[in-house]
């Protein structure tokens, strides 16, 4: 096992590439999933607040929900 | 005078007028080239070796630096909307503006390049090819740059973004242009490089006005 | 708000995506797990030795970095010509994935280069074009961030993407032309035997399926984000 991880002395070249690539893929999956979950929650609250897009004044509380997404921060 | 030439003449006049910025671009070109000997040392052999590349890179930066003027002022004072409504197709207006940009930056930079070549100890035999390559290559910079300028016209502080968008697209012109001069210095024929540069210019001439005009239209809505 | 009705179509997209996503996720995990296991447990390559293991992340990353830009170019064309609302969302959702794979390609390439060529970086034609591709991705992402209105940002980004995709072959060719005159090319000869080809192809399929999964997820997030934006705009007007 130790021999496998040593990669004939090339461990410092082989493993960082795996860590970086798989790390990027994991980060992408997790951040997308968490962002999606957060956005869905915000949307559900907004829709609950304004059923059938009824025009009402802002209640304030729902709009201060922090968003990790960039696409809504400019609203 | 045809509307196409009128747009060119107007833009050239605006750029040459006091505060128009055309002189500043040239000054930038001269100053930046002078920085290189100070940075890499006064060794003439080394300067002669990197000279053509330095001239090309700095010419590229100088052209890029003045790109945001191409549409920005007209956008801000509303004359761009009038130009878009004019009978002259917007594609041709873009072409005229790119031509004016070239006349006020690319062309003077080309004419100045041999003088700066002396400072960098570039061999005199390469000058005709240097000028020819720049005459073919700098219009590409103006044309491709017009896409970036049109895309960032409504963006606040779009200058930095503009360079980010445009630099990768400038790579072919830089490579062919610098190689043509280098080939001459190595005693090889610059012909294939110049032909490729010419082909690049034709492609840019054919395609960029459409893209830049489309970008302008979306920013004028 | 004339553009509210486009939500009808993305609504259907959300239903389909949500139905497909669990299976796609499972398929991705299975392909990646088996591919990495088979690739890493195989004996070392006879000529290149242990560093050749880097191939299993480098080659799929490199192929995806280019394929995703191609997909973005197609989506941008569809968005500009037919104004399909999901096309620009797909292009936007792809950009970060593509840029990430371009970065991992560059990183794994340079870490592979050190033991085989002796340096972390050579101005090899492929490496250089990959670097420029990375810059184009960054420009594309930057323009989305710079323009606030999503409809305008979408069209600007689509124009940029198409300009980039017309330019990419020219860039690639020019870099190759430049490179062959500066230094001998062909440092990396492609000879792969089947004990490496099967895990490699599996991983390629796994990376591709990963991309589609992430794409659907990110598109879904973008659709939700735009709904939020529109609801907030409606309220602000009220």
XYZ file of C-alpha atoms in Angstrom, chain C:
238
model
C -43.329 42.112 -17.605
C -43.751 40.583 -21.007
C -41.027 38.031 -20.486
C -42.738 36.277 -17.612
C -44.270 33.681 -19.886
C -40.886 32.135 -20.631
C -41.104 30.549 -17.215
C -43.556 28.042 -18.689
C -40.886 26.375 -20.753
C -38.184 26.318 -18.038
C -40.824 24.836 -15.758
C -40.980 21.807 -17.999
C -37.192 21.728 -18.053
C -37.100 21.664 -14.254
C -39.441 18.669 -14.114
C -37.412 16.680 -16.636
C -34.091 17.641 -15.021
C -35.268 16.626 -11.582
C -36.440 13.267 -12.899
C -33.152 12.537 -14.668
C -30.697 13.925 -12.118
C -30.626 11.086 -9.535
C -29.835 8.470 -12.206
C -27.265 10.705 -13.840
C -25.573 11.358 -10.517
C -25.387 7.658 -9.749
C -24.019 6.910 -13.212
C -21.351 9.613 -12.812
C -20.263 8.285 -9.428
C -20.086 4.712 -10.708
C -18.119 5.585 -13.848
C -15.644 7.762 -11.961
C -15.167 5.267 -9.131
C -14.551 2.341 -11.448
C -12.377 4.342 -13.842
C -10.101 5.681 -11.128
C -9.851 2.292 -9.431
C -8.972 0.485 -12.661
C -6.575 3.179 -13.776
C -4.702 3.461 -10.512
C -4.507 -0.269 -9.802
C -3.105 -1.124 -13.239
C 0.678 -1.655 -13.465
C 2.745 1.421 -14.314
C 3.246 2.331 -17.921
C 6.358 0.626 -19.328
C 7.980 3.702 -20.880
C 6.738 6.586 -18.729
C 6.403 4.853 -15.351
C 4.328 6.196 -12.483
C 3.874 9.786 -13.797
C 1.707 8.384 -16.592
C -1.005 7.933 -13.956
C -1.567 11.674 -14.282
C -3.024 10.898 -17.684
C -6.241 9.635 -16.095
C -7.143 13.099 -14.859
C -5.266 15.134 -17.456
C -6.693 13.702 -20.660
C -10.402 13.751 -19.654
C -9.964 17.281 -18.230
C -8.364 18.470 -21.454
C -11.033 16.938 -23.658
C -13.815 18.364 -21.496
C -12.225 21.831 -21.450
C -12.526 21.969 -25.225
C -15.806 20.085 -25.584
C -17.511 22.392 -23.093
C -16.409 25.473 -25.013
C -17.822 23.859 -28.146
C -21.093 23.221 -26.326
C -21.142 26.844 -25.176
C -20.608 28.054 -28.728
C -23.538 25.931 -29.974
C -25.726 27.131 -27.082
C -24.726 30.748 -27.786
C -25.651 30.410 -31.450
C -29.016 28.887 -30.513
C -29.571 31.676 -27.985
C -28.785 34.405 -30.509
C -30.654 32.952 -33.484
C -33.737 31.349 -31.932
C -33.650 33.281 -28.659
C -34.290 30.074 -26.751
C -34.288 31.088 -23.087
C -32.649 27.880 -21.888
C -29.766 28.128 -24.353
C -28.131 31.137 -22.741
C -28.695 29.604 -19.323
C -26.922 26.458 -20.527
C -23.995 28.482 -21.877
C -23.659 30.423 -18.642
C -23.939 27.285 -16.498
C -21.211 25.602 -18.576
C -18.623 28.351 -18.269
C -17.508 27.716 -14.700
C -17.304 23.962 -15.309
C -15.250 24.492 -18.455
C -12.953 27.039 -16.835
C -12.380 24.657 -13.922
C -11.455 21.782 -16.209
C -9.128 24.086 -18.154
C -7.389 24.985 -14.895
C -7.042 21.347 -13.829
C -5.720 20.507 -17.313
C -3.032 23.169 -16.993
C -2.137 22.095 -13.475
C -1.989 18.379 -14.206
C -0.127 19.089 -17.450
C 2.566 21.050 -15.696
C 2.891 18.490 -12.897
C 3.222 15.804 -15.555
C 5.718 17.920 -17.456
C 8.124 18.221 -14.539
C 9.128 14.520 -14.329
C 8.893 13.869 -18.098
C 10.303 17.070 -19.623
C 12.216 18.425 -16.641
C 10.234 21.679 -16.335
C 6.841 22.644 -15.025
C 6.046 24.638 -18.098
C 7.105 24.500 -21.704
C 5.652 26.791 -24.342
C 4.339 23.761 -26.142
C 1.616 24.489 -28.700
C -1.027 22.550 -26.815
C -0.200 24.030 -23.441
C -0.187 27.528 -24.848
C -3.542 27.179 -26.612
C -4.990 25.693 -23.454
C -3.766 28.712 -21.486
C -5.367 31.078 -23.969
C -8.579 29.041 -23.826
C -8.503 29.592 -20.072
C -8.235 33.361 -20.597
C -11.191 33.255 -22.974
C -13.245 31.412 -20.357
C -12.320 34.063 -17.789
C -13.366 36.850 -20.165
C -16.673 35.093 -20.779
C -17.358 34.758 -17.058
C -16.290 38.384 -16.504
C -18.762 39.755 -19.024
C -21.624 37.922 -17.325
C -20.632 39.567 -14.075
C -20.116 43.017 -15.601
C -23.574 43.454 -17.154
C -26.392 43.513 -14.645
C -29.442 42.873 -16.791
C -29.440 39.100 -17.474
C -30.997 39.413 -20.924
C -28.378 41.863 -22.126
C -25.573 39.969 -20.412
C -26.731 36.793 -22.145
C -26.540 38.338 -25.594
C -23.213 40.055 -24.956
C -21.746 36.805 -23.629
C -23.113 34.898 -26.622
C -21.477 37.319 -29.055
C -18.197 37.026 -27.169
C -18.414 33.239 -27.100
C -19.009 33.061 -30.851
C -16.171 35.514 -31.525
C -13.953 33.363 -29.336
C -14.966 30.147 -31.056
C -14.213 31.607 -34.496
C -10.862 32.739 -33.131
C -9.893 29.554 -31.323
C -8.919 27.543 -34.414
C -6.910 30.522 -35.679
C -5.231 30.843 -32.288
C -4.502 27.142 -32.153
C -3.056 27.125 -35.637
C -0.989 30.252 -35.059
C 0.420 28.893 -31.809
C 1.350 25.643 -33.523
C 3.004 27.599 -36.315
C 4.875 29.738 -33.773
C 5.875 26.729 -31.700
C 7.311 24.596 -34.481
C 9.616 27.461 -35.394
C 10.831 27.901 -31.855
C 11.332 24.402 -30.531
C 10.777 20.823 -31.603
C 7.208 19.713 -31.028
C 5.927 16.248 -30.349
C 7.157 15.787 -26.832
C 4.110 13.724 -26.100
C 3.638 10.787 -28.408
C 0.277 9.107 -28.112
C 0.750 5.384 -27.655
C -1.762 3.810 -25.389
C -2.322 0.108 -24.894
C -5.665 -1.377 -23.934
C -4.925 -1.798 -20.225
C -4.816 2.002 -20.112
C -7.378 2.711 -22.814
C -10.328 1.049 -21.056
C -10.009 2.984 -17.766
C -9.286 6.133 -19.743
C -12.431 5.798 -21.858
C -14.470 4.990 -18.748
C -13.152 8.122 -17.076
C -13.877 10.149 -20.178
C -17.478 8.951 -20.031
C -17.494 9.687 -16.298
C -16.222 13.252 -16.785
C -18.778 13.810 -19.506
C -21.597 12.529 -17.349
C -20.277 14.711 -14.507
C -20.478 17.702 -16.821
C -24.089 16.955 -17.805
C -25.075 16.469 -14.157
C -23.452 19.728 -13.103
C -24.908 21.483 -16.136
C -28.459 20.458 -15.245
C -27.946 21.423 -11.628
C -26.462 24.802 -12.442
C -29.136 25.486 -15.046
C -31.770 24.681 -12.469
C -30.107 27.059 -10.060
C -30.032 29.769 -12.714
C -33.745 29.288 -13.496
C -34.584 29.522 -9.806
C -32.322 32.563 -9.446
C -34.060 34.351 -12.307
C -37.481 33.605 -10.848
C -36.318 35.140 -7.582
C -35.006 38.158 -9.438
C -38.274 38.693 -11.272
C -40.388 38.290 -8.163
C -38.224 40.851 -6.402
C -38.469 43.253 -9.321
C -42.254 42.891 -9.275
C -42.311 43.686 -5.584
C -40.011 46.634 -5.935
C -42.429 48.077 -8.474
C -45.435 47.484 -6.246
